[in-house]
Amino acid sequence: MSQRIAITLDVNGTAYRREVEPRLLLTDFLRHEIGLTGTHVGCEHGVCGACTILWDAAPARACLIFAVQAEGHAIHTVEGLAPAPGQLNPLQQAFQDTHALQCGYCTPGILMTMTAFLAENPAPTEHQVRDALSGNLCRCTGYQHIVDAVLLAAERAR
Amino acid sequence: MTSFGRPLTRNEDPRLLRGEALFVDDVELPGLLHAAFLRSPHAHARILGIDVTAAKTRAGVLAVYTAQDLGAYWQPGPLLVPPPPIAGMEFHQRCQVPLARDKVRHVGEPVVMVVAESRYIAEDALGDITIEWEMLAAVGDLEAALAPGSVRVHDDLASNVAAKARQARGDYAAAVAKAHRVIARRFTYDRGASIPMETRGVVAQWDPRADRLTVWDTTQAPVVIRNGLASMLGLSERQVRVVAPNIGGGFGPKMMMFYPEEVLVPWVAIRLGRPVKWIEDRLEHFFSTTHERSQIHDAEIALDAQGRILGVRDVFLHDTGAYDPYGLTVPINSQCTLLGCYVVPAYDSTFTAVFTNRTLVTPYRGAGRQHGVFVMERLLDIAARELGIDLAEIRRRNFIPADAFPYDQNVIYQDFTRLSYDSGNYAPILEKALAAIGYEHFLREEQPKARAEGRALGLGLVCYVEGTGIGPYEGARVQVQSSGRISLATGIGSQGQGHGTTLAQVVAQQLGVDIRDIDVTTGDTDQFYWGVGTFASRGAVVAGSATHAAATLVRAKILKTAAQHFECAEEDLVLADGRVHIAGVEERTITLGALAGLANPMRGAVTPGTEPGLEATSYFGPASGATASGVHAMIIEVDADTLRPTIRDYVVVHDCGVVINPLILAGQIHGGVAQGIGNAFFEKLAWDDQGQLLNASLADYLLPTALDVPRMVLDHTVTPSPLNPLGVKGAGEAGAIPVGALFAQALEDALQLPAKGIEILEIPLSPSRLWELLHGGD
């Protein structure tokens, strides 16, 4: 397992070159190789959605992907959402305004899932939001305020 | 306008939303090593031999430790909560060990620790280790565990009894003698897991130059961890800093201490002279982080012809798992909370806590309260049916009257005090809930109409109390900085409750500043020395009251310093918007930052006895806990083919005294209800008869999703607590406590089970379990 492969990954528009073992998970690459710790790990078996990133603009579970597989794809993480340091994008702002997070651990994955969802569904119904959200587990909020946040962000964008 | 009581958005959020907030696994240090644990694959087995030779020689492995290698550091963990002083009780203390030495007592118990250059290598090395086992029969069933001749979890005890306690008052036999009706049932409430989205983790760094140990830990109680680690490691408490940074949900099991990894990771970091990280994976979490819940109650209620309670008797078994370091908190909560909102003239309750070959049981949101609520509410439901009394009316008739508070329950509670409800007014809560759910309309029109159409609609209505805000104490330090910003530090940890906002609102009320100008630090023992922890819905009550006291003192210092500065009377001053000015003379003004500078001069004499700065530290310890209360009401529709219920309406009316932040309170209740729904209908830890957990993944142990948790309607009444200056009561567990009883009741109603001679006397439920109940079997 000591074999290492040189890869260059495009994360939030920046190229990161590292030599990694083939078995290194993309979550571990993001978090521990390049220090983007906003992507969280909740289950490591693809169920909870905490590690959701955008893979060529589609939500994907970074815990189910090896880092070496990500070469040539555009990866986006929670750190890339805010328009500038210290600011929030409209979806993030809606999350704060509606109290859509408590411990905040599942939040980055939910933001990434909902970013892709709103791009495809700019005017969703509550049921559509809940359906899209149902692949991300949150243990704190009971989801109601998250649903409110997504609907608010959609409304503000209109 | 004061910020206290307003639905302000949170100070914590921007950093969390940008992915900038520090969680334990985010800690990266130069030279960081990684630990992994070989855990028992068996529920009960003797360790005959361990061979770690191959693991030690694997490239990248620095050290491998078994129990023998720990030497004198190997000690059973401390008894975190001693049993309360109940006369005649029996208690056998058997605490968890860092690494199993002679035998393992549950699947997942750690046996060997490997430390390596990466987690990947450490886990590779676990595969190099061989252990020779002598398999023993495992015991999981509570009654089997108590049967004569049962295999014993602890060989040195005569049986698997961990504890036995009886609390009785009034004359239950006399209550039965004069009763119109006595109803007896057996209730079971099975295990669940809290499953915070962040698993547990520990990072430890020994700095030989500073002669200090720093530990980042996903704990709810950093101060207690600091004190314990210092003691175990032979260090001064001043040499140990424990940081509980952002914690990804706690819900109780992160209050358990000391987990083996908390004991071992700091020790090995010192021993190897390099920082060490251990992060639990989700599989480990299912076996190793504590569970809650298995209880079997044989309960009976004696009533008069009008449905008034004359007495309750309950004999129950409580599964404490393989060890009992958390004492009797969970069964005591069950025992006390059963009394609920009601006058119960005679009460006789006995429990036996039982050792089993399963993961340890410690409090998880509700912490045994839901079991008590389940038993009492179900008994009342059955009584209502048998006596022909309306569900709401039988509760109304038995409520403790509003003029009876403080109401002495005359039983010993988990905080060792005699349980007394501080304040309450239950009838208005019930009436609000009935109106909000449309009770009369549903029963008279909607349900009959639906039934005529062949649809299965049912209603649930459950009343409950929640003991909150118990002692012993918390503290807080408030300081005006020279920048004009305010800092607040307290010893509790935060796991998402929003203390960075609610405690700031308490400070803002006194100091007239914007909450965005208040920096709240929780969970860092270098920032605040004293504290107990975040549990039992006590943060806002106990730390909030300490914060209020400290802020009140700082306010007095601000006004005194400003009065000296302006050479005026304090009564003439106005403190608002981060400054002080003379009333009516807006131009005579000074900022809080400038006042902080005046209070900390570089030169010049000060009056003897003067303290520098605008700072104060205060502590608050309530004489006893504050009792919150509420009613949940729900209408469900059950699909006749799949037996899957859909929640159509969900109402929570709640009284937690004065509300600091309604937005954060709503979030606490929503989240509690979601966990309650999971507990009631989705989450069941399934075991085989060898003590193996069969569903240890999130694909198999189902948490409720956004499609399973309904939109909730919340309302409140406010009965202030007289026990603290803010009038607040805790709210953290209120959402979760009544949901099991609510589901049992609503499902029974929807499926018209009583007419078929079927009752729901167990939690958790599921479509398949409902099918079994409907078709008369297991």
Coordinates of N, CA and C in Angstrom, one line a residue, chain B residues 468-648:
Chain B
T468 N -35.7 19.7 34.6 CA -34.6 20.4 33.9 C -33.7 21.2 34.9
G469 N -32.6 21.7 34.4 CA -31.9 22.8 35.1 C -31.4 22.4 36.5
I470 N -30.9 21.1 36.6 CA -30.5 20.7 37.9 C -29.1 21.2 38.2
G471 N -28.7 21.1 39.5 CA -27.4 21.6 39.9 C -26.3 20.7 39.5
P472 N -25.1 20.7 40.1 CA -24.9 21.5 41.2 C -24.7 23.0 40.9
Y473 N -23.9 23.3 39.9 CA -23.6 24.7 39.6 C -23.0 24.9 38.3
E474 N -23.0 26.1 37.8 CA -22.1 26.5 36.7 C -21.7 27.9 37.0
G475 N -20.6 28.4 36.3 CA -20.1 29.7 36.5 C -20.0 30.5 35.2
A476 N -19.7 31.8 35.3 CA -19.5 32.6 34.1 C -18.7 33.8 34.4
R477 N -17.9 34.2 33.5 CA -17.1 35.4 33.7 C -17.4 36.4 32.5
V478 N -17.8 37.6 32.9 CA -18.1 38.6 31.9 C -17.1 39.7 32.0
Q479 N -16.6 40.1 30.8 CA -15.5 41.2 30.8 C -15.8 42.1 29.7
V480 N -15.6 43.4 30.0 CA -15.6 44.4 28.9 C -14.1 44.6 28.5
Q481 N -13.9 44.3 27.2 CA -12.5 44.5 26.7 C -12.3 45.9 26.3
S482 N -11.0 46.2 26.1 CA -10.6 47.6 25.8 C -11.1 48.0 24.4
S483 N -11.4 47.0 23.6 CA -12.0 47.3 22.3 C -13.5 47.7 22.4
G484 N -14.1 47.5 23.5 CA -15.5 47.7 23.7 C -16.3 46.4 23.5
R485 N -15.7 45.4 23.0 CA -16.4 44.1 22.8 C -16.5 43.4 24.2
I486 N -17.5 42.6 24.4 CA -17.7 41.9 25.6 C -17.3 40.5 25.5
S487 N -16.6 39.9 26.4 CA -16.3 38.5 26.4 C -17.1 37.8 27.5
L488 N -17.5 36.6 27.2 CA -18.2 35.8 28.2 C -17.6 34.4 28.1
A489 N -17.2 33.9 29.2 CA -16.7 32.5 29.3 C -17.4 31.7 30.3
T490 N -17.7 30.5 30.0 CA -18.4 29.6 30.9 C -17.8 28.2 30.7
G491 N -18.0 27.3 31.8 CA -17.3 26.0 31.7 C -18.1 25.0 31.0
I492 N -19.3 25.2 30.6 CA -20.1 24.2 29.9 C -19.6 24.0 28.5
G493 N -19.9 22.9 27.9 CA -19.6 22.8 26.5 C -20.9 23.0 25.7
S494 N -20.7 23.2 24.4 CA -21.9 23.4 23.5 C -21.9 22.4 22.4
Q495 N -23.0 21.8 22.1 CA -23.1 20.8 21.0 C -24.1 21.2 20.0
G496 N -24.4 22.5 19.9 CA -25.4 23.0 18.9 C -26.5 23.7 19.5
Q497 N -26.5 23.9 20.8 CA -27.7 24.5 21.5 C -27.8 26.0 21.3
G498 N -26.7 26.6 20.8 CA -26.8 28.1 20.6 C -26.5 28.9 21.8
H499 N -25.6 28.3 22.7 CA -25.2 29.1 23.9 C -24.5 30.4 23.5
G500 N -23.8 30.4 22.4 CA -23.1 31.6 21.9 C -24.1 32.7 21.6
T501 N -25.3 32.4 21.5 CA -26.3 33.5 21.3 C -27.2 33.7 22.5
T502 N -27.7 32.6 23.1 CA -28.7 32.8 24.2 C -27.9 33.4 25.4
L503 N -26.7 33.0 25.7 CA -26.0 33.5 26.8 C -25.6 35.0 26.5
A504 N -25.3 35.3 25.2 CA -25.1 36.7 24.8 C -26.3 37.5 25.1
Q505 N -27.5 37.0 24.8 CA -28.7 37.7 25.1 C -28.9 38.0 26.6
V506 N -28.5 37.1 27.4 CA -28.5 37.4 28.8 C -27.6 38.5 29.2
V507 N -26.4 38.5 28.6 CA -25.4 39.6 28.9 C -26.0 40.9 28.3
A508 N -26.5 40.9 27.1 CA -26.9 42.1 26.4 C -28.0 42.8 27.2
Q509 N -28.9 41.9 27.9 CA -30.0 42.5 28.7 C -29.4 43.4 29.8
Q510 N -28.3 43.1 30.3 CA -27.7 43.9 31.4 C -26.8 45.0 30.9
L511 N -26.1 44.8 29.8 CA -25.0 45.7 29.4 C -25.4 46.6 28.2
G512 N -26.6 46.4 27.7 CA -27.1 47.3 26.6 C -26.2 47.3 25.4
V513 N -25.7 46.1 25.0 CA -24.9 46.0 23.8 C -25.6 45.0 22.8
D514 N -25.1 45.1 21.6 CA -25.6 44.2 20.5 C -25.0 42.9 20.8
I515 N -25.8 41.8 20.5 CA -25.2 40.4 20.8 C -24.1 40.1 19.9
R516 N -24.0 40.8 18.7 CA -22.9 40.5 17.8 C -21.6 41.1 18.4
D517 N -21.7 41.9 19.4 CA -20.5 42.5 20.1 C -20.1 41.6 21.3
I518 N -20.7 40.5 21.4 CA -20.4 39.6 22.6 C -19.7 38.3 22.1
D519 N -18.6 38.0 22.6 CA -17.9 36.8 22.2 C -18.0 35.8 23.3
V520 N -18.7 34.7 23.0 CA -19.0 33.7 24.0 C -18.0 32.5 23.8
T521 N -17.3 32.1 24.9 CA -16.4 31.0 24.8 C -17.0 29.9 25.7
T522 N -17.3 28.7 25.2 CA -17.7 27.6 26.0 C -16.7 26.5 25.7
G523 N -16.5 25.6 26.7 CA -15.8 24.4 26.4 C -14.3 24.5 26.3
D524 N -13.7 25.5 27.0 CA -12.3 25.6 27.0 C -11.8 25.8 28.4
T525 N -11.2 24.8 29.0 CA -10.8 24.9 30.4 C -9.8 26.0 30.7
D526 N -9.1 26.5 29.7 CA -8.2 27.6 30.0 C -8.9 28.9 30.1
Q527 N -10.1 28.9 29.5 CA -10.9 30.1 29.5 C -11.8 30.2 30.8
F528 N -12.2 29.1 31.3 CA -13.0 29.1 32.5 C -12.7 27.8 33.3
Y529 N -12.3 28.0 34.5 CA -11.8 26.8 35.3 C -12.8 25.9 35.8
W530 N -14.0 26.4 36.2 CA -14.9 25.6 37.0 C -16.1 25.3 36.1
G531 N -16.7 24.1 36.4 CA -17.9 23.8 35.6 C -18.3 22.3 35.8
V532 N -19.4 22.0 35.3 CA -19.9 20.6 35.4 C -20.1 20.0 34.0
G533 N -21.0 20.6 33.2 CA -21.3 20.1 31.9 C -22.6 20.4 31.4
T534 N -22.8 20.0 30.1 CA -24.1 20.3 29.4 C -24.9 19.0 29.4
F535 N -25.9 19.0 30.2 CA -26.8 17.8 30.3 C -28.0 18.2 31.0
A536 N -29.1 17.3 31.0 CA -30.3 17.5 31.7 C -30.9 18.9 31.5
S537 N -30.8 19.4 30.2 CA -31.5 20.6 29.9 C -31.2 21.7 30.9
R538 N -29.9 21.9 31.1 CA -29.5 22.8 32.2 C -28.7 24.0 31.8
G539 N -28.2 24.0 30.5 CA -27.3 25.1 30.1 C -27.9 26.5 30.3
A540 N -29.1 26.7 29.7 CA -29.7 28.1 29.8 C -30.1 28.4 31.2
V541 N -30.5 27.4 32.0 CA -31.0 27.6 33.4 C -29.8 28.0 34.3
V542 N -28.8 27.1 34.3 CA -27.7 27.2 35.3 C -26.6 28.1 34.8
A543 N -26.1 27.8 33.6 CA -25.0 28.8 33.1 C -25.7 30.1 32.8
G544 N -26.9 30.1 32.3 CA -27.6 31.4 32.0 C -27.8 32.2 33.3
S545 N -28.1 31.6 34.4 CA -28.3 32.4 35.6 C -26.9 32.9 36.1
A546 N -25.9 32.1 36.0 CA -24.6 32.5 36.4 C -24.1 33.7 35.5
T547 N -24.4 33.6 34.2 CA -24.1 34.7 33.3 C -24.8 36.0 33.7
H548 N -26.1 35.8 34.0 CA -26.9 36.9 34.4 C -26.3 37.6 35.7
A549 N -25.9 36.8 36.6 CA -25.3 37.4 37.9 C -24.0 38.1 37.5
A550 N -23.1 37.5 36.7 CA -21.9 38.2 36.4 C -22.1 39.5 35.6
A551 N -23.1 39.4 34.7 CA -23.3 40.6 33.9 C -23.9 41.7 34.7
T552 N -24.7 41.3 35.7 CA -25.3 42.3 36.6 C -24.2 43.0 37.4
L553 N -23.2 42.3 37.8 CA -22.0 42.9 38.6 C -21.2 43.8 37.6
V554 N -21.0 43.4 36.4 CA -20.3 44.2 35.5 C -21.0 45.5 35.2
R555 N -22.3 45.4 35.1 CA -23.2 46.6 34.9 C -22.9 47.6 36.0
A556 N -22.9 47.1 37.2 CA -22.7 48.0 38.4 C -21.3 48.6 38.3
K557 N -20.3 47.8 37.8 CA -18.9 48.4 37.7 C -18.9 49.4 36.6
I558 N -19.6 49.2 35.6 CA -19.6 50.2 34.5 C -20.2 51.5 35.0
L559 N -21.3 51.4 35.6 CA -22.0 52.6 36.1 C -21.2 53.3 37.1
K560 N -20.5 52.6 38.0 CA -19.7 53.2 39.0 C -18.5 53.9 38.4
T561 N -17.8 53.3 37.4 CA -16.7 53.9 36.8 C -17.1 55.1 36.0
A562 N -18.3 55.0 35.3 CA -18.7 56.2 34.5 C -19.1 57.3 35.4
A563 N -19.7 57.0 36.6 CA -20.1 58.1 37.5 C -18.9 58.8 38.0
Q564 N -17.8 58.1 38.3 CA -16.6 58.7 38.7 C -16.1 59.6 37.5
H565 N -16.1 59.1 36.3 CA -15.6 59.8 35.2 C -16.4 61.1 34.9
F566 N -17.7 61.0 35.0 CA -18.5 62.2 34.7 C -18.7 63.0 36.0
E567 N -18.3 62.5 37.1 CA -18.5 63.2 38.4 C -20.0 63.4 38.6
C568 N -20.8 62.4 38.4 CA -22.3 62.5 38.6 C -22.8 61.3 39.4
A569 N -24.0 61.3 39.7 CA -24.6 60.1 40.3 C -24.9 59.0 39.3
E570 N -24.8 57.8 39.8 CA -25.0 56.6 38.9 C -26.5 56.7 38.4
E571 N -27.4 57.2 39.2 CA -28.8 57.2 38.8 C -29.0 58.1 37.6
D572 N -28.1 59.0 37.3 CA -28.2 59.9 36.2 C -27.7 59.4 34.9
L573 N -27.2 58.1 34.9 CA -26.5 57.6 33.8 C -27.4 56.6 33.0
V574 N -27.2 56.6 31.7 CA -27.9 55.7 30.8 C -26.9 54.8 30.1
L575 N -27.1 53.5 30.3 CA -26.2 52.5 29.6 C -26.9 51.9 28.5
A576 N -26.5 52.2 27.3 CA -27.1 51.6 26.1 C -26.2 51.7 24.9
D577 N -26.4 50.8 23.9 CA -25.7 50.9 22.6 C -24.2 50.9 22.8
G578 N -23.7 50.2 23.8 CA -22.2 50.1 23.9 C -21.6 51.4 24.5
R579 N -22.4 52.3 25.1 CA -21.8 53.5 25.7 C -22.7 53.9 26.9
V580 N -22.1 54.8 27.7 CA -22.8 55.4 28.8 C -22.9 56.9 28.6
H581 N -24.1 57.4 28.8 CA -24.2 58.9 28.7 C -25.0 59.4 29.9
I582 N -24.9 60.7 30.1 CA -25.7 61.3 31.1 C -27.1 61.5 30.6
A583 N -28.1 61.1 31.3 CA -29.5 61.2 30.9 C -29.8 62.7 30.5
G584 N -30.3 62.8 29.3 CA -30.7 64.1 28.8 C -29.6 64.9 28.2
V585 N -28.3 64.4 28.4 CA -27.2 65.1 27.9 C -26.4 64.2 27.0
E586 N -26.9 64.0 25.8 CA -26.4 62.9 24.9 C -24.9 63.1 24.6
E587 N -24.4 64.4 24.6 CA -23.0 64.6 24.2 C -22.0 64.2 25.3
R588 N -22.5 64.1 26.6 CA -21.7 63.6 27.7 C -21.7 62.1 27.6
T589 N -20.8 61.5 26.8 CA -20.9 60.1 26.5 C -19.5 59.4 26.5
I590 N -19.5 58.2 26.9 CA -18.2 57.5 26.9 C -18.5 56.0 26.5
T591 N -17.6 55.5 25.6 CA -17.8 54.1 25.2 C -17.4 53.1 26.3
L592 N -17.9 51.9 26.2 CA -17.6 50.9 27.1 C -16.1 50.5 27.1
G593 N -15.5 50.6 25.8 CA -14.1 50.3 25.7 C -13.3 51.4 26.4
A594 N -13.6 52.6 26.3 CA -12.9 53.7 27.0 C -13.0 53.5 28.5
L595 N -14.2 53.1 29.0 CA -14.4 52.9 30.4 C -13.6 51.7 30.9
A596 N -13.5 50.7 30.0 CA -12.6 49.5 30.4 C -11.2 50.0 30.6
G597 N -10.7 50.9 29.8 CA -9.4 51.5 29.9 C -9.2 52.3 31.2
L598 N -10.3 53.1 31.5 CA -10.2 53.8 32.8 C -10.2 52.9 34.0
A599 N -10.8 51.7 33.9 CA -10.9 50.8 35.0 C -9.6 50.0 35.1
N600 N -8.7 50.2 34.2 CA -7.4 49.4 34.2 C -6.3 50.4 33.9
P601 N -6.0 51.3 34.8 CA -5.0 52.4 34.4 C -3.6 51.8 34.5
M602 N -2.7 52.5 33.7 CA -1.3 52.1 33.7 C -0.5 52.7 34.8
R603 N -1.0 53.9 35.3 CA -0.3 54.6 36.3 C -1.3 55.2 37.3
G604 N -0.8 55.6 38.4 CA -1.6 56.3 39.4 C -2.2 55.4 40.5
A605 N -2.5 56.1 41.6 CA -3.0 55.3 42.8 C -4.4 55.0 42.6
V606 N -4.9 53.9 43.1 CA -6.3 53.6 43.1 C -6.7 53.3 44.6
T607 N -7.9 53.4 44.8 CA -8.4 53.2 46.2 C -8.2 51.8 46.6
P608 N -7.6 51.5 47.8 CA -7.4 50.1 48.2 C -8.7 49.3 48.1
G609 N -8.5 48.1 47.6 CA -9.7 47.2 47.5 C -10.3 47.3 46.1
T610 N -9.8 48.2 45.3 CA -10.3 48.3 43.9 C -9.8 47.1 43.1
E611 N -10.8 46.5 42.3 CA -10.4 45.5 41.4 C -10.2 46.1 40.0
P612 N -9.2 45.7 39.2 CA -9.0 46.2 37.9 C -10.1 45.7 37.0
G613 N -10.3 46.5 35.9 CA -11.2 46.1 34.8 C -12.7 46.1 35.1
L614 N -13.4 45.9 34.0 CA -14.8 45.8 34.1 C -15.1 44.3 33.9
E615 N -14.9 43.6 35.0 CA -15.0 42.1 34.9 C -15.6 41.6 36.1
A616 N -16.4 40.5 36.0 CA -16.9 39.8 37.2 C -17.1 38.3 36.8
T617 N -17.0 37.5 37.9 CA -17.2 36.1 37.8 C -18.3 35.7 38.8
S618 N -19.3 35.0 38.4 CA -20.3 34.5 39.3 C -20.6 33.1 39.1
Y619 N -21.2 32.5 40.1 CA -21.7 31.1 40.0 C -23.1 31.0 40.4
F620 N -23.8 30.0 39.8 CA -25.2 29.8 40.2 C -25.4 28.3 40.4
G621 N -26.0 28.0 41.6 CA -26.4 26.6 41.9 C -27.8 26.6 42.4
P622 N -28.7 26.0 41.6 CA -30.1 26.0 42.0 C -30.3 25.0 43.2
A623 N -31.2 25.3 44.1 CA -31.5 24.4 45.2 C -32.0 23.1 44.6
S624 N -32.8 23.2 43.5 CA -33.3 22.0 42.9 C -33.6 22.3 41.4
G625 N -34.0 21.3 40.7 CA -34.3 21.5 39.3 C -35.6 22.2 39.0
A626 N -35.7 22.8 37.8 CA -37.0 23.5 37.4 C -37.8 22.5 36.5
T627 N -39.1 22.4 36.7 CA -39.9 21.4 36.0 C -40.7 22.1 34.9
A628 N -40.3 21.8 33.7 CA -41.0 22.3 32.5 C -42.1 21.3 32.2
S629 N -43.0 21.6 31.3 CA -44.1 20.7 31.0 C -44.6 21.0 29.6
G630 N -45.5 20.1 29.1 CA -46.0 20.4 27.8 C -47.0 19.3 27.4
V631 N -47.6 19.5 26.2 CA -48.5 18.6 25.6 C -48.2 18.5 24.1
H632 N -48.1 17.2 23.6 CA -48.0 17.0 22.2 C -49.3 16.4 21.7
A633 N -49.7 16.8 20.5 CA -50.9 16.2 19.9 C -50.6 16.0 18.4
M634 N -51.1 14.9 17.9 CA -50.7 14.4 16.6 C -51.9 13.7 15.9
I635 N -52.1 14.0 14.6 CA -53.1 13.2 13.8 C -52.3 12.5 12.7
I636 N -52.5 11.2 12.7 CA -51.8 10.4 11.6 C -52.8 9.7 10.8
E637 N -52.3 9.4 9.6 CA -53.1 8.5 8.7 C -52.2 7.3 8.4
V638 N -52.8 6.1 8.6 CA -52.0 4.8 8.4 C -52.4 4.2 7.1
D639 N -51.5 3.9 6.2 CA -51.8 3.2 5.0 C -52.2 1.7 5.3
A640 N -53.3 1.3 4.8 CA -53.9 0.0 5.2 C -53.0 -1.1 4.7
D641 N -52.3 -0.9 3.6 CA -51.5 -2.0 3.0 C -50.1 -2.1 3.6
T642 N -49.5 -0.9 3.7 CA -48.1 -0.9 4.2 C -47.9 -0.7 5.7
L643 N -49.0 -0.3 6.3 CA -49.0 0.1 7.8 C -48.0 1.2 8.1
R644 N -47.7 2.0 7.1 CA -46.8 3.1 7.2 C -47.7 4.4 7.6
P645 N -47.4 5.0 8.8 CA -48.2 6.2 9.1 C -47.6 7.4 8.5
T646 N -48.5 8.3 8.1 CA -48.1 9.6 7.7 C -48.6 10.6 8.7
I647 N -47.7 11.5 9.2 CA -48.1 12.4 10.2 C -48.8 13.6 9.5
R648 N -50.0 13.9 9.8 CA -50.7 15.0 9.1 C -50.6 16.3 9.9

